[in-house]
Tab-separated table of C-alpha atoms in Angstrom:
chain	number	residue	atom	x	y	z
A	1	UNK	CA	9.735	-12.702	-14.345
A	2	UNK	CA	8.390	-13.039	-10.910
A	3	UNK	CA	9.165	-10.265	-8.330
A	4	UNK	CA	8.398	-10.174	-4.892
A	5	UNK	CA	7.945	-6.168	-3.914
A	6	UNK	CA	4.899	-5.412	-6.403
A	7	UNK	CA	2.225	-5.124	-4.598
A	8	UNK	CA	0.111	-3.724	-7.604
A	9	UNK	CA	-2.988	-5.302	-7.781
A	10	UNK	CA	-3.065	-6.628	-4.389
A	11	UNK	CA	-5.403	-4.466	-2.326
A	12	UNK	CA	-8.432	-5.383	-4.616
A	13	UNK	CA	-12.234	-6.517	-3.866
A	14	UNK	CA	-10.921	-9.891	-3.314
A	15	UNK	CA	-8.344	-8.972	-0.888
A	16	UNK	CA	-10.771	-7.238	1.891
A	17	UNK	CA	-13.620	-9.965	1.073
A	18	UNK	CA	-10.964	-12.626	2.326
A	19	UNK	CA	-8.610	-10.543	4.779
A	20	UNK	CA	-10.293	-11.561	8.040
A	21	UNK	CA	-8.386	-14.906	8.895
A	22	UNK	CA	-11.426	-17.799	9.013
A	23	UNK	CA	-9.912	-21.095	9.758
A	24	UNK	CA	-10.388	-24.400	7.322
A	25	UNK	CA	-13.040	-26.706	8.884
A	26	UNK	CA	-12.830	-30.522	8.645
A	27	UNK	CA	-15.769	-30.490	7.794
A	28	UNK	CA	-15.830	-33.257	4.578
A	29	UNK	CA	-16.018	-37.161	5.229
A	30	UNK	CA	-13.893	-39.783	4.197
A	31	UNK	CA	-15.748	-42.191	2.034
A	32	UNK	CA	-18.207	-39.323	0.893
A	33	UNK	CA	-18.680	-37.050	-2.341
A	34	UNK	CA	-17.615	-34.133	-2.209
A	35	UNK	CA	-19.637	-30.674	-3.439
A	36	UNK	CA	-19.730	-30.336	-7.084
A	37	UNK	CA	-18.661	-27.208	-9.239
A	38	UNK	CA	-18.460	-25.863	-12.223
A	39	UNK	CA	-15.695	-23.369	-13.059
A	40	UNK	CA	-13.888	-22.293	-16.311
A	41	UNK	CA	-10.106	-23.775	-17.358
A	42	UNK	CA	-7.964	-20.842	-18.044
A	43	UNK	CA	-5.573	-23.362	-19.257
A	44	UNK	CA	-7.487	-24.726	-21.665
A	45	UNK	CA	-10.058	-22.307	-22.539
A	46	UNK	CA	-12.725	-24.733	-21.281
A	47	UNK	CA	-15.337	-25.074	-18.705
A	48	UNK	CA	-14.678	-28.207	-16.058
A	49	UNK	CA	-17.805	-29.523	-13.731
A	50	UNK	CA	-16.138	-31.953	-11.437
A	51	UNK	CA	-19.245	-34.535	-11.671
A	52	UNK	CA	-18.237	-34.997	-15.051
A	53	UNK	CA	-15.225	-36.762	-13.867
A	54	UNK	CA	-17.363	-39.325	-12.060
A	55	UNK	CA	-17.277	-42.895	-12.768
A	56	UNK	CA	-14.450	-41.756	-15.183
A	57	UNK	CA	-11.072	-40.806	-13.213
A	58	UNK	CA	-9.625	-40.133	-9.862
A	59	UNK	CA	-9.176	-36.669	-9.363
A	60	UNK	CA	-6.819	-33.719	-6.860
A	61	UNK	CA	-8.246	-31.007	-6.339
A	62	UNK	CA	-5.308	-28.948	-5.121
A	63	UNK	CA	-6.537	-25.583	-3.952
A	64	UNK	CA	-3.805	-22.849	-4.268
A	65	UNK	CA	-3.053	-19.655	-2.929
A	66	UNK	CA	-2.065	-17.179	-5.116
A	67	UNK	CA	-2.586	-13.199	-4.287
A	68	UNK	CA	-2.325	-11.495	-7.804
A	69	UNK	CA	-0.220	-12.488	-11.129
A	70	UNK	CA	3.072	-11.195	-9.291
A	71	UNK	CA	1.633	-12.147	-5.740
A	72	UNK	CA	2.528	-16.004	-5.188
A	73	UNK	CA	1.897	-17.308	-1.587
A	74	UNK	CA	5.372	-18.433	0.078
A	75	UNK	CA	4.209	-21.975	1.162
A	76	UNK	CA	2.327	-22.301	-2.308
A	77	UNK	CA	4.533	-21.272	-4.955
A	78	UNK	CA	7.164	-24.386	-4.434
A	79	UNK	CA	3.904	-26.635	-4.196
A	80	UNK	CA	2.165	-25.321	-7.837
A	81	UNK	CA	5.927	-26.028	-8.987
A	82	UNK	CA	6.289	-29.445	-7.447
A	83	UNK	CA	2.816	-30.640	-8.778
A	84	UNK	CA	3.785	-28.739	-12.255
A	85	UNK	CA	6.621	-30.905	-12.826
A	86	UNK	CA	5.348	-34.069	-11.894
A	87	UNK	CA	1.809	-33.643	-13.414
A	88	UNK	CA	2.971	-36.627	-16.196
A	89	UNK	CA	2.835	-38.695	-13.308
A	90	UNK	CA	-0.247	-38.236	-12.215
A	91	UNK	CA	-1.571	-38.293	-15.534
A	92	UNK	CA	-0.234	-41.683	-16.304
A	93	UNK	CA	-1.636	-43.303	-13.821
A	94	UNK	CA	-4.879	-42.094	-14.698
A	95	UNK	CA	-5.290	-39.158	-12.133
A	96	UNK	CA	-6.370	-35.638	-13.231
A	97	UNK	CA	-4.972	-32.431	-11.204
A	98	UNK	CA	-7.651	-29.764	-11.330
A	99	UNK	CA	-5.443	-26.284	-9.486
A	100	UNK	CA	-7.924	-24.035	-8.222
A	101	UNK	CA	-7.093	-20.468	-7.947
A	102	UNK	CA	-9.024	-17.072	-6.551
A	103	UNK	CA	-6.917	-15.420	-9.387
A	104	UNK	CA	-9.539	-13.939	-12.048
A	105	UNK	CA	-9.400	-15.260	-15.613
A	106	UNK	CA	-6.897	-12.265	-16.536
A	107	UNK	CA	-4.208	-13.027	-13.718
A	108	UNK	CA	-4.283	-17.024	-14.139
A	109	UNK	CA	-3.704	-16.098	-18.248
A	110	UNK	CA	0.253	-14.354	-16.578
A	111	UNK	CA	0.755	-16.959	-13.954
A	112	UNK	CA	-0.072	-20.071	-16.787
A	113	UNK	CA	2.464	-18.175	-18.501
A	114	UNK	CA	5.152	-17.251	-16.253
A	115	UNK	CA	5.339	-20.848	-14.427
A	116	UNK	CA	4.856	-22.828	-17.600
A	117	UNK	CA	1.677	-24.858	-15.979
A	118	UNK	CA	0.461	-27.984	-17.943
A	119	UNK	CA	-2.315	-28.775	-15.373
A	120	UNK	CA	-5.804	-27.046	-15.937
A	121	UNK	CA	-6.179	-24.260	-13.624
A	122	UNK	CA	-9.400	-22.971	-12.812
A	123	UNK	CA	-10.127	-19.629	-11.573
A	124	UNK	CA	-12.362	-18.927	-8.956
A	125	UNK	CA	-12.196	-15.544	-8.211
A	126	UNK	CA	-15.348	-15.072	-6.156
A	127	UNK	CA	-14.121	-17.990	-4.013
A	128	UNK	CA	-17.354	-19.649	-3.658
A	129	UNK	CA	-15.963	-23.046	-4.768
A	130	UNK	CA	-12.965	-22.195	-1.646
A	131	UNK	CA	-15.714	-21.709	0.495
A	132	UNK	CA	-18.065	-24.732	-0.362
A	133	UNK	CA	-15.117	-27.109	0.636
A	134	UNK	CA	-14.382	-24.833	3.679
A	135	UNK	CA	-10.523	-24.580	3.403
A	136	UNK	CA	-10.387	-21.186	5.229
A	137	UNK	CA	-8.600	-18.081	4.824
A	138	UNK	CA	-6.437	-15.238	5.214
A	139	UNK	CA	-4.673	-11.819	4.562
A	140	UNK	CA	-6.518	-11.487	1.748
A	141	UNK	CA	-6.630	-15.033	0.355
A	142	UNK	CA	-8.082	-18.270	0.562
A	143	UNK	CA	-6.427	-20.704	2.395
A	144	UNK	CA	-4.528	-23.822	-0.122
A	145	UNK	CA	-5.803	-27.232	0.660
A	146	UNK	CA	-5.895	-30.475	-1.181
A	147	UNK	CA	-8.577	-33.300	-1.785
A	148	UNK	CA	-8.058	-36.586	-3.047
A	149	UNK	CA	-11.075	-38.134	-5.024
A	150	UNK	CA	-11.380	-41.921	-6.266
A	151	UNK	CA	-12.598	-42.505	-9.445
A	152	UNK	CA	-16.632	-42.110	-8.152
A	153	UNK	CA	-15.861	-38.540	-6.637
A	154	UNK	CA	-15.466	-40.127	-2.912
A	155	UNK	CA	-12.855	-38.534	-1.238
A	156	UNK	CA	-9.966	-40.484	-0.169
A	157	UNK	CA	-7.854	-38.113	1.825
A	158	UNK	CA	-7.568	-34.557	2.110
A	159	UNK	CA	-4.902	-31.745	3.547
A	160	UNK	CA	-5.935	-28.718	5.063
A	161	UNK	CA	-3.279	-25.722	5.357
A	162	UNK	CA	-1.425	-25.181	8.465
A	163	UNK	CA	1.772	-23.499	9.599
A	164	UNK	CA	2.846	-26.517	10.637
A	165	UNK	CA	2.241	-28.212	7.373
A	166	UNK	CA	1.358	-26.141	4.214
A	167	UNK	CA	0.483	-28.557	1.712
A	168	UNK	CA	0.600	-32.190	1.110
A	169	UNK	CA	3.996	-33.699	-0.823
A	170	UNK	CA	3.551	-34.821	-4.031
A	171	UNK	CA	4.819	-38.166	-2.862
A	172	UNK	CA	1.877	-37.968	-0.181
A	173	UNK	CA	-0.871	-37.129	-2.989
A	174	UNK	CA	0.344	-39.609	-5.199
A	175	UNK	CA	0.565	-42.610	-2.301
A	176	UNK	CA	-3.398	-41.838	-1.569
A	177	UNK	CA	-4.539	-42.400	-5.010
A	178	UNK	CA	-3.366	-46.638	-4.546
């Protein structure tokens, strides 16, 4: 069960490295690939290199901020949900929904677990693949953000995190992929 006052865990290497806020740069181009990576599925117990879905599938790449196993990010928790339950329908038209987390492989194990997830979700605990696509960061975490990728790894449309908008809807993910 998910609580909201244990802070165990939180105050780790990963916190301090990411506590200073940077601020996500627009940095990517419509029309453009975007940097490949390589990072293992906890999900699935695989490893997933996003070239490998070129030529082959659209892709989201919906980066997520979670603080620890117990530690879910306000603005990101209902979105992880929201693209949880409706991953059938990206998967049936084709689409694949790669989650990245800063979670190590341990943590994303209790959080595949406690919210049920049917998506892959790769773990990224150094951020270096949050950093490569520039979505920021903050308190301790990197910043969520979401790219949309046609089937030759151009991307189509992307969503960087603001308090004004925290994440794109699934109805808005799903209307960039026509």
């Amino acid at each position: 069960m998910l609580t909201s006052t244990d802070f165990s865990g939180l105050f780790n290497e990963r916190f301090f490295r990411n506590f200073f806020p940077i601020p996500a740069i627009n940095q990517l181009r419509l029309g453009v690939g975007t940097p490949d990576f390589q990072l293992p599925d906890i999900t699935n117990g695989t490893v997933v290199k996003l070239s490998n879905y070129q030529g082959k599938q659209p892709v989201l790449l919906a980066f997520t901020r979670i603080f620890t196993e117990k530690q879910y990010c306000p603005f990101c928790f209902p979105h992880i949900k929201a693209l949880n339950e409706n991953y059938e329908q990206f998967k049936s038209r084709g689409i694949e929904v790669l989650m990245i987390t800063s979670t190590d492989e341990q943590q994303s194990q209790i959080v595949i677990q406690d919210l049920g997830l049917k998506m892959p979700l790769l773990s990224d605990p150094s951020c270096r693949v949050f950093r490569k696509y520039n979505v920021g960061q903050a308190l301790g975490a990197p910043l969520p953000a979401q790219f949309v990728l046609d089937k030759d790894g151009k991307l189509l449309y992307r969503h960087l995190f603001s308090f004004l908008d925290h994440n794109a809807s699934v109805e808005t993910l799903l209307k960039e992929f026509n």
